[in-house]
mmCIF file of C-alpha atoms in Angstrom:
data_model
loop_
_atom_site.group_PDB
_atom_site.id
_atom_site.type_symbol
_atom_site.label_atom_id
_atom_site.label_comp_id
_atom_site.label_asym_id
_atom_site.label_seq_id
_atom_site.Cartn_x
_atom_site.Cartn_y
_atom_site.Cartn_z
ATOM 1 C CA UNK A 22 70.069 -95.752 -121.091
ATOM 2 C CA UNK A 23 70.291 -95.843 -117.179
ATOM 3 C CA UNK A 24 71.702 -99.384 -117.354
ATOM 4 C CA UNK A 25 74.447 -98.101 -119.848
ATOM 5 C CA UNK A 26 75.241 -95.052 -117.598
ATOM 6 C CA UNK A 27 75.585 -97.202 -114.516
ATOM 7 C CA UNK A 28 77.817 -99.759 -116.283
ATOM 8 C CA UNK A 29 75.328 -102.598 -116.077
ATOM 9 C CA UNK A 30 75.428 -103.012 -119.846
ATOM 10 C CA UNK A 31 78.276 -102.831 -122.245
ATOM 11 C CA UNK A 32 78.221 -100.419 -125.162
ATOM 12 C CA UNK A 33 79.708 -100.969 -128.486
ATOM 13 C CA UNK A 34 79.082 -101.896 -132.034
ATOM 14 C CA UNK A 35 76.048 -104.200 -132.551
ATOM 15 C CA UNK A 36 75.286 -104.281 -128.748
ATOM 16 C CA UNK A 37 71.860 -103.693 -127.359
ATOM 17 C CA UNK A 38 70.280 -102.867 -130.866
ATOM 18 C CA UNK A 39 67.891 -105.607 -131.320
ATOM 19 C CA UNK A 40 66.294 -105.221 -127.791
ATOM 20 C CA UNK A 41 66.061 -101.515 -127.986
ATOM 21 C CA UNK A 42 64.674 -101.297 -131.504
ATOM 22 C CA UNK A 43 62.345 -104.275 -130.950
ATOM 23 C CA UNK A 44 60.872 -102.665 -127.848
ATOM 24 C CA UNK A 45 60.562 -99.418 -129.687
ATOM 25 C CA UNK A 46 58.782 -100.963 -132.665
ATOM 26 C CA UNK A 47 56.562 -103.010 -130.359
ATOM 27 C CA UNK A 48 55.553 -99.880 -128.294
ATOM 28 C CA UNK A 49 54.982 -97.937 -131.498
ATOM 29 C CA UNK A 50 52.728 -100.621 -132.992
ATOM 30 C CA UNK A 51 50.794 -101.065 -129.935
ATOM 31 C CA UNK A 52 50.271 -97.350 -129.560
ATOM 32 C CA UNK A 53 49.033 -97.072 -133.066
ATOM 33 C CA UNK A 54 46.731 -100.119 -132.653
ATOM 34 C CA UNK A 55 45.243 -98.544 -129.480
ATOM 35 C CA UNK A 56 44.657 -95.347 -131.150
ATOM 36 C CA UNK A 57 42.982 -97.071 -134.069
ATOM 37 C CA UNK A 58 40.702 -99.098 -131.809
ATOM 38 C CA UNK A 59 39.884 -96.062 -129.580
ATOM 39 C CA UNK A 60 38.848 -94.211 -132.710
ATOM 40 C CA UNK A 61 36.506 -97.212 -133.806
ATOM 41 C CA UNK A 62 35.009 -97.573 -130.332
ATOM 42 C CA UNK A 63 33.999 -93.844 -130.444
ATOM 43 C CA UNK A 64 32.332 -94.038 -133.764
ATOM 44 C CA UNK A 65 28.616 -93.906 -134.495
ATOM 45 C CA UNK A 66 28.882 -97.298 -136.386
ATOM 46 C CA UNK A 67 30.154 -99.177 -133.258
ATOM 47 C CA UNK A 68 27.633 -97.481 -130.811
ATOM 48 C CA UNK A 69 24.775 -98.230 -133.175
ATOM 49 C CA UNK A 70 25.807 -102.032 -133.579
ATOM 50 C CA UNK A 71 26.325 -102.271 -129.866
ATOM 51 C CA UNK A 72 22.886 -101.056 -128.991
ATOM 52 C CA UNK A 73 21.370 -103.256 -131.600
ATOM 53 C CA UNK A 74 23.035 -106.322 -130.202
ATOM 54 C CA UNK A 75 22.030 -105.424 -126.767
ATOM 55 C CA UNK A 76 18.375 -105.475 -127.909
ATOM 56 C CA UNK A 77 18.619 -108.725 -129.742
ATOM 57 C CA UNK A 78 20.891 -110.582 -127.225
ATOM 58 C CA UNK A 79 18.498 -109.492 -124.477
ATOM 59 C CA UNK A 80 15.942 -111.893 -126.012
ATOM 60 C CA UNK A 81 18.176 -114.597 -127.296
ATOM 61 C CA UNK A 82 20.249 -114.845 -124.165
ATOM 62 C CA UNK A 83 17.109 -115.403 -122.101
ATOM 63 C CA UNK A 84 15.875 -118.090 -124.425
ATOM 64 C CA UNK A 85 19.331 -119.691 -124.252
ATOM 65 C CA UNK A 86 19.387 -119.795 -120.526
ATOM 66 C CA UNK A 87 15.993 -121.469 -120.540
ATOM 67 C CA UNK A 88 17.116 -124.103 -123.126
ATOM 68 C CA UNK A 89 20.063 -124.895 -120.833
ATOM 69 C CA UNK A 90 17.912 -125.652 -117.722
ATOM 70 C CA UNK A 91 17.541 -129.470 -117.250
ATOM 71 C CA UNK A 92 14.355 -129.081 -115.058
ATOM 72 C CA UNK A 93 12.464 -127.135 -117.850
ATOM 73 C CA UNK A 94 9.538 -128.871 -119.419
ATOM 74 C CA UNK A 95 8.928 -128.969 -123.065
ATOM 75 C CA UNK A 96 5.672 -127.050 -123.165
ATOM 76 C CA UNK A 97 7.283 -124.055 -121.317
ATOM 77 C CA UNK A 98 10.337 -124.297 -123.639
ATOM 78 C CA UNK A 99 8.464 -124.166 -126.831
ATOM 79 C CA UNK A 100 6.239 -121.234 -125.553
ATOM 80 C CA UNK A 101 9.339 -119.479 -124.840
ATOM 81 C CA UNK A 102 10.599 -120.076 -128.261
ATOM 82 C CA UNK A 103 7.367 -118.622 -129.757
ATOM 83 C CA UNK A 104 7.634 -115.670 -127.424
ATOM 84 C CA UNK A 105 11.345 -114.990 -128.476
ATOM 85 C CA UNK A 106 10.296 -115.058 -132.168
ATOM 86 C CA UNK A 107 7.468 -112.541 -131.483
ATOM 87 C CA UNK A 108 9.757 -110.362 -129.463
ATOM 88 C CA UNK A 109 12.507 -110.233 -132.151
ATOM 89 C CA UNK A 110 9.744 -109.678 -134.858
ATOM 90 C CA UNK A 111 8.523 -106.840 -132.745
ATOM 91 C CA UNK A 112 12.008 -105.171 -132.708
ATOM 92 C CA UNK A 113 12.122 -105.392 -136.409
ATOM 93 C CA UNK A 114 8.583 -103.806 -136.809
ATOM 94 C CA UNK A 115 8.516 -101.000 -134.204
ATOM 95 C CA UNK A 116 12.029 -101.027 -132.869
ATOM 96 C CA UNK A 117 13.847 -98.686 -135.222
ATOM 97 C CA UNK A 118 12.851 -95.403 -133.840
ATOM 98 C CA UNK A 119 13.477 -96.308 -130.146
ATOM 99 C CA UNK A 120 16.849 -97.747 -131.111
ATOM 100 C CA UNK A 121 17.915 -94.579 -132.996
ATOM 101 C CA UNK A 122 16.867 -92.375 -130.082
ATOM 102 C CA UNK A 123 18.841 -94.456 -127.642
ATOM 103 C CA UNK A 124 21.838 -94.288 -129.846
ATOM 104 C CA UNK A 125 21.607 -90.561 -130.348
ATOM 105 C CA UNK A 126 21.384 -89.917 -126.702
ATOM 106 C CA UNK A 127 24.326 -92.055 -125.904
ATOM 107 C CA UNK A 128 26.386 -90.353 -128.575
ATOM 108 C CA UNK A 129 25.456 -86.892 -127.214
ATOM 109 C CA UNK A 130 26.336 -88.040 -123.651
ATOM 110 C CA UNK A 131 29.696 -89.411 -124.566
ATOM 111 C CA UNK A 132 30.832 -87.070 -127.249
ATOM 112 C CA UNK A 133 30.405 -89.279 -130.269
ATOM 113 C CA UNK A 134 29.749 -87.693 -133.572
ATOM 114 C CA UNK A 135 26.338 -88.678 -134.887
ATOM 115 C CA UNK A 136 26.190 -89.183 -138.661
ATOM 116 C CA UNK A 137 23.764 -87.285 -140.924
ATOM 117 C CA UNK A 138 21.280 -89.860 -142.008
ATOM 118 C CA UNK A 139 20.591 -87.974 -145.164
ATOM 119 C CA UNK A 140 24.190 -88.178 -146.219
ATOM 120 C CA UNK A 141 25.640 -90.667 -148.630
ATOM 121 C CA UNK A 142 26.960 -93.724 -146.679
ATOM 122 C CA UNK A 143 30.825 -93.867 -146.374
ATOM 123 C CA UNK A 144 32.390 -97.002 -144.969
ATOM 124 C CA UNK A 145 35.633 -95.371 -144.065
ATOM 125 C CA UNK A 146 37.472 -96.490 -147.140
ATOM 126 C CA UNK A 147 35.673 -95.419 -150.170
ATOM 127 C CA UNK A 148 32.350 -94.192 -151.266
ATOM 128 C CA UNK A 149 29.944 -96.466 -153.137
ATOM 129 C CA UNK A 150 30.396 -94.901 -156.580
ATOM 130 C CA UNK A 151 27.120 -94.463 -158.427
ATOM 131 C CA UNK A 152 25.214 -95.654 -155.345
ATOM 132 C CA UNK A 153 22.297 -93.704 -153.902
ATOM 133 C CA UNK A 154 22.510 -95.504 -150.492
ATOM 134 C CA UNK A 155 22.527 -92.938 -147.659
ATOM 135 C CA UNK A 156 23.171 -93.584 -143.947
ATOM 136 C CA UNK A 157 19.561 -94.011 -143.237
ATOM 137 C CA UNK A 158 19.111 -96.792 -145.644
ATOM 138 C CA UNK A 159 22.470 -98.458 -144.560
ATOM 139 C CA UNK A 160 21.844 -98.514 -140.821
ATOM 140 C CA UNK A 161 18.059 -99.269 -141.176
ATOM 141 C CA UNK A 162 18.117 -101.831 -143.963
ATOM 142 C CA UNK A 163 21.570 -103.125 -144.440
ATOM 143 C CA UNK A 164 22.281 -103.394 -140.744
ATOM 144 C CA UNK A 165 19.157 -103.288 -138.493
ATOM 145 C CA UNK A 166 16.741 -105.291 -140.531
ATOM 146 C CA UNK A 167 19.369 -107.685 -142.068
ATOM 147 C CA UNK A 168 20.780 -108.696 -138.579
ATOM 148 C CA UNK A 169 17.322 -109.222 -137.251
ATOM 149 C CA UNK A 170 16.201 -111.226 -140.218
ATOM 150 C CA UNK A 171 19.236 -113.436 -139.742
ATOM 151 C CA UNK A 172 18.267 -114.000 -136.027
ATOM 152 C CA UNK A 173 14.787 -114.915 -137.182
ATOM 153 C CA UNK A 174 15.949 -117.245 -139.926
ATOM 154 C CA UNK A 175 18.221 -119.048 -137.377
ATOM 155 C CA UNK A 176 15.383 -119.502 -134.818
ATOM 156 C CA UNK A 177 13.008 -120.610 -137.638
ATOM 157 C CA UNK A 178 15.622 -123.169 -138.800
ATOM 158 C CA UNK A 179 16.246 -124.562 -135.321
ATOM 159 C CA UNK A 180 12.568 -124.524 -134.343
ATOM 160 C CA UNK A 181 10.581 -124.878 -137.573
ATOM 161 C CA UNK A 182 6.960 -125.826 -137.736
ATOM 162 C CA UNK A 183 7.527 -129.600 -138.090
ATOM 163 C CA UNK A 184 9.821 -130.097 -135.068
ATOM 164 C CA UNK A 185 8.048 -127.572 -132.970
ATOM 165 C CA UNK A 186 4.839 -129.739 -133.513
ATOM 166 C CA UNK A 187 6.775 -132.847 -132.803
ATOM 167 C CA UNK A 188 7.932 -131.263 -129.351
ATOM 168 C CA UNK A 189 4.412 -130.327 -128.365
ATOM 169 C CA UNK A 190 3.384 -133.895 -129.246
ATOM 170 C CA UNK A 191 6.144 -135.177 -126.948
ATOM 171 C CA UNK A 192 5.022 -132.859 -124.317
ATOM 172 C CA UNK A 193 1.676 -134.712 -124.295
ATOM 173 C CA UNK A 194 3.359 -137.482 -122.535
ATOM 174 C CA UNK A 195 4.359 -135.559 -119.568
ATOM 175 C CA UNK A 196 2.918 -136.871 -116.269
ATOM 176 C CA UNK A 197 2.903 -133.666 -114.220
ATOM 177 C CA UNK A 198 -0.273 -132.527 -112.577
ATOM 178 C CA UNK A 199 -1.957 -135.863 -113.118
ATOM 179 C CA UNK A 200 -0.987 -136.077 -116.809
ATOM 180 C CA UNK A 201 -2.799 -132.775 -117.530
ATOM 181 C CA UNK A 202 -1.018 -132.325 -120.880
ATOM 182 C CA UNK A 203 -2.222 -135.725 -122.252
ATOM 183 C CA UNK A 204 -3.733 -135.493 -125.625
ATOM 184 C CA UNK A 205 -4.590 -138.605 -127.541
ATOM 185 C CA UNK A 206 -4.708 -137.019 -131.018
ATOM 186 C CA UNK A 207 -1.311 -135.466 -130.745
ATOM 187 C CA UNK A 208 0.368 -138.572 -129.329
ATOM 188 C CA UNK A 209 -1.078 -140.518 -132.265
ATOM 189 C CA UNK A 210 0.270 -137.981 -134.542
ATOM 190 C CA UNK A 211 3.711 -138.339 -133.048
ATOM 191 C CA UNK A 212 3.569 -142.172 -133.439
ATOM 192 C CA UNK A 213 2.566 -141.839 -137.080
ATOM 193 C CA UNK A 214 5.953 -140.283 -137.803
ATOM 194 C CA UNK A 215 7.814 -143.434 -136.633
ATOM 195 C CA UNK A 216 7.034 -145.661 -139.556
ATOM 196 C CA UNK A 217 9.504 -148.336 -138.522
ATOM 197 C CA UNK A 218 8.133 -148.775 -135.029
ATOM 198 C CA UNK A 219 4.450 -148.285 -136.157
ATOM 199 C CA UNK A 220 4.364 -149.488 -139.833
ATOM 200 C CA UNK A 221 0.699 -150.346 -140.330
ATOM 201 C CA UNK A 222 -2.585 -148.979 -139.556
ATOM 202 C CA UNK A 223 -3.221 -151.910 -137.273
ATOM 203 C CA UNK A 224 -0.183 -150.986 -135.042
ATOM 204 C CA UNK A 225 -1.451 -147.476 -134.663
ATOM 205 C CA UNK A 226 -4.973 -148.816 -133.865
ATOM 206 C CA UNK A 227 -3.492 -151.074 -131.222
ATOM 207 C CA UNK A 228 -1.421 -148.216 -129.765
ATOM 208 C CA UNK A 229 -4.680 -145.933 -129.697
ATOM 209 C CA UNK A 230 -6.479 -148.561 -127.692
ATOM 210 C CA UNK A 231 -3.516 -149.048 -125.397
ATOM 211 C CA UNK A 232 -3.342 -145.252 -124.830
ATOM 212 C CA UNK A 233 -6.939 -145.181 -123.688
ATOM 213 C CA UNK A 234 -6.514 -147.892 -121.100
ATOM 214 C CA UNK A 235 -2.953 -146.442 -120.110
ATOM 215 C CA UNK A 236 -4.283 -143.022 -119.124
ATOM 216 C CA UNK A 237 -7.127 -144.396 -117.016
ATOM 217 C CA UNK A 238 -4.694 -146.758 -115.271
ATOM 218 C CA UNK A 239 -2.017 -144.122 -114.347
ATOM 219 C CA UNK A 240 -4.366 -141.450 -113.267
ATOM 220 C CA UNK A 241 -5.910 -143.803 -110.788
ATOM 221 C CA UNK A 242 -2.777 -145.147 -109.457
ATOM 222 C CA UNK A 243 -1.378 -143.084 -106.642
ATOM 223 C CA UNK A 244 2.144 -144.243 -107.144
ATOM 224 C CA UNK A 245 2.177 -141.973 -110.311
ATOM 225 C CA UNK A 246 0.850 -138.758 -108.712
ATOM 226 C CA UNK A 247 4.058 -136.968 -108.078
ATOM 227 C CA UNK A 248 5.970 -137.415 -111.152
ATOM 228 C CA UNK A 249 7.401 -134.438 -113.016
ATOM 229 C CA UNK A 250 9.012 -135.599 -116.250
ATOM 230 C CA UNK A 251 8.839 -138.235 -118.898
ATOM 231 C CA UNK A 252 12.157 -139.642 -117.532
ATOM 232 C CA UNK A 253 10.593 -140.109 -114.044
ATOM 233 C CA UNK A 254 7.596 -141.733 -115.633
ATOM 234 C CA UNK A 255 9.693 -144.230 -117.689
ATOM 235 C CA UNK A 256 11.521 -145.194 -114.441
ATOM 236 C CA UNK A 257 8.272 -145.679 -112.499
ATOM 237 C CA UNK A 258 6.705 -147.803 -115.308
ATOM 238 C CA UNK A 259 9.707 -150.243 -115.127
ATOM 239 C CA UNK A 260 9.642 -150.308 -111.329
ATOM 240 C CA UNK A 261 5.877 -151.132 -111.345
ATOM 241 C CA UNK A 262 6.088 -153.470 -114.408
ATOM 242 C CA UNK A 263 3.756 -151.381 -116.396
ATOM 243 C CA UNK A 264 6.236 -151.292 -119.390
ATOM 244 C CA UNK A 265 5.213 -154.956 -119.751
ATOM 245 C CA UNK A 266 1.538 -154.152 -119.739
ATOM 246 C CA UNK A 267 1.804 -151.117 -122.017
ATOM 247 C CA UNK A 268 4.842 -151.993 -124.438
ATOM 248 C CA UNK A 269 3.868 -149.711 -127.237
ATOM 249 C CA UNK A 270 3.490 -146.693 -125.021
ATOM 250 C CA UNK A 271 6.834 -147.522 -123.301
ATOM 251 C CA UNK A 272 8.473 -147.692 -126.747
ATOM 252 C CA UNK A 273 6.914 -144.276 -127.641
ATOM 253 C CA UNK A 274 8.349 -142.837 -124.452
ATOM 254 C CA UNK A 275 11.780 -144.131 -125.115
ATOM 255 C CA UNK A 276 11.653 -142.560 -128.619
ATOM 256 C CA UNK A 277 10.715 -139.254 -126.965
ATOM 257 C CA UNK A 278 13.619 -139.470 -124.550
ATOM 258 C CA UNK A 279 16.320 -140.264 -127.142
ATOM 259 C CA UNK A 280 15.266 -137.639 -129.578
ATOM 260 C CA UNK A 281 16.961 -134.700 -127.944
ATOM 261 C CA UNK A 282 20.021 -136.749 -127.253
ATOM 262 C CA UNK A 283 20.291 -137.980 -130.865
ATOM 263 C CA UNK A 284 19.812 -134.410 -132.140
ATOM 264 C CA UNK A 285 22.464 -133.055 -129.818
ATOM 265 C CA UNK A 286 24.945 -135.869 -130.761
ATOM 266 C CA UNK A 287 24.579 -134.952 -134.393
ATOM 267 C CA UNK A 288 25.224 -131.421 -133.754
ATOM 268 C CA UNK A 289 28.264 -132.227 -131.572
ATOM 269 C CA UNK A 290 29.704 -134.451 -134.286
ATOM 270 C CA UNK A 291 29.535 -131.797 -137.016
ATOM 271 C CA UNK A 292 30.983 -129.273 -134.711
ATOM 272 C CA UNK A 293 33.823 -131.608 -133.801
ATOM 273 C CA UNK A 294 34.346 -132.353 -137.481
ATOM 274 C CA UNK A 295 35.136 -128.698 -138.145
ATOM 275 C CA UNK A 296 37.950 -128.921 -135.670
ATOM 276 C CA UNK A 297 39.485 -132.348 -136.601
ATOM 277 C CA UNK A 298 39.054 -132.502 -140.496
ATOM 278 C CA UNK A 299 40.809 -129.248 -141.470
ATOM 279 C CA UNK A 300 42.301 -128.406 -144.837
ATOM 280 C CA UNK A 301 45.523 -129.565 -143.596
ATOM 281 C CA UNK A 302 44.044 -133.098 -142.650
ATOM 282 C CA UNK A 303 41.269 -133.414 -145.373
ATOM 283 C CA UNK A 304 42.509 -136.778 -146.678
ATOM 284 C CA UNK A 305 42.088 -138.890 -143.429
ATOM 285 C CA UNK A 306 40.218 -142.047 -143.880
ATOM 286 C CA UNK A 307 36.663 -142.619 -142.670
ATOM 287 C CA UNK A 308 37.733 -144.980 -139.847
ATOM 288 C CA UNK A 309 40.405 -142.570 -138.540
ATOM 289 C CA UNK A 310 37.980 -139.700 -138.734
ATOM 290 C CA UNK A 311 35.383 -141.707 -136.788
ATOM 291 C CA UNK A 312 37.863 -142.857 -134.084
ATOM 292 C CA UNK A 313 39.082 -139.129 -133.797
ATOM 293 C CA UNK A 314 35.598 -137.884 -133.411
ATOM 294 C CA UNK A 315 34.719 -140.329 -130.672
ATOM 295 C CA UNK A 316 38.005 -139.548 -128.820
ATOM 296 C CA UNK A 317 37.192 -135.747 -129.137
ATOM 297 C CA UNK A 318 33.612 -135.983 -128.198
ATOM 298 C CA UNK A 319 34.087 -138.381 -125.317
ATOM 299 C CA UNK A 320 37.248 -136.790 -123.949
ATOM 300 C CA UNK A 321 35.823 -136.603 -120.463
ATOM 301 C CA UNK A 322 35.630 -140.416 -120.427
ATOM 302 C CA UNK A 323 39.114 -140.703 -121.948
ATOM 303 C CA UNK A 324 40.748 -138.675 -119.348
ATOM 304 C CA UNK A 325 40.215 -141.541 -116.870
ATOM 305 C CA UNK A 326 42.163 -143.933 -119.034
ATOM 306 C CA UNK A 327 45.946 -144.034 -118.327
ATOM 307 C CA UNK A 328 48.702 -143.985 -120.679
ATOM 308 C CA UNK A 329 49.781 -147.394 -119.518
ATOM 309 C CA UNK A 330 46.477 -148.978 -120.330
ATOM 310 C CA UNK A 331 46.535 -147.559 -123.927
ATOM 311 C CA UNK A 332 50.224 -148.806 -124.557
ATOM 312 C CA UNK A 333 49.178 -152.192 -123.185
ATOM 313 C CA UNK A 334 46.175 -152.344 -125.478
ATOM 314 C CA UNK A 335 48.277 -151.481 -128.570
ATOM 315 C CA UNK A 336 50.988 -153.968 -127.532
ATOM 316 C CA UNK A 337 48.367 -156.810 -127.455
ATOM 317 C CA UNK A 338 46.930 -156.129 -130.833
ATOM 318 C CA UNK A 339 49.459 -158.090 -132.572
ATOM 319 C CA UNK A 340 52.993 -159.513 -131.983
ATOM 320 C CA UNK A 341 55.647 -156.785 -132.104
ATOM 321 C CA UNK A 342 59.465 -157.045 -132.361
ATOM 322 C CA UNK A 343 60.036 -154.555 -129.581
ATOM 323 C CA UNK A 344 58.182 -153.662 -126.348
ATOM 324 C CA UNK A 345 56.197 -150.395 -126.584
#
């Protein structure tokens, strides 16, 4: 209006209508959306879920931070996994009343209406006809316990009894504190899982004898005193030619080192597949899918390859009528 009054815009039929109308509709839509979001943020439902996730994420975020650390040993990691499971289970068992109290105090402080837990649950759209579910049942069972059970199920899936025991067995190879974690029986249990590398009872028996000689050797060797991880131990064994003296133990250590990498690679591959093979591109061949997955997963390596090198490679694959 100011631009029209000052002559900066021409007035007339069909002039300025699209801009003015569009801005008005956009502002109106944003205003309505902001009001809707604000109303939701000030609801008891949002406050309750927010406090619940603070309690749960307080446990899982700490565990995630520990799992990300490269200098963390396996024993401490598995102990933290066990502690996290117990902490989440404790929230489920005795955490309802403290959570409800925190939510109620927060609502009172910030002028958020607290729902009556004895009233029938209403989701904001329609009441559940014929249902006897009240607010107490909804928030305690359908939200609180169900969310916690999902977290526990995910942890148990990632760290079930089988792979937890395997990681504890791997930890027995750790050289820290003069091979304090060494446990012959657990290491033999780990070896028995690799049937291709140790297919017979004779192979396991040879490994058991080799382990007995190995632990006496490295504990008496000062060159192995200050090692902290299995990776350091493998390097030192190669440097001192002990991988030749104890070949089966060296093989077992290599298996222990590649296990986390192999597991992570599989997870990365499935994650990448969800991005690459979508509903639109669900008919791509296996070869093209494999090449695309490698390109996606190793994108940091491919960044160092110039376009000219790629063009030259394709040009040299077979004779072409034109130069690429």
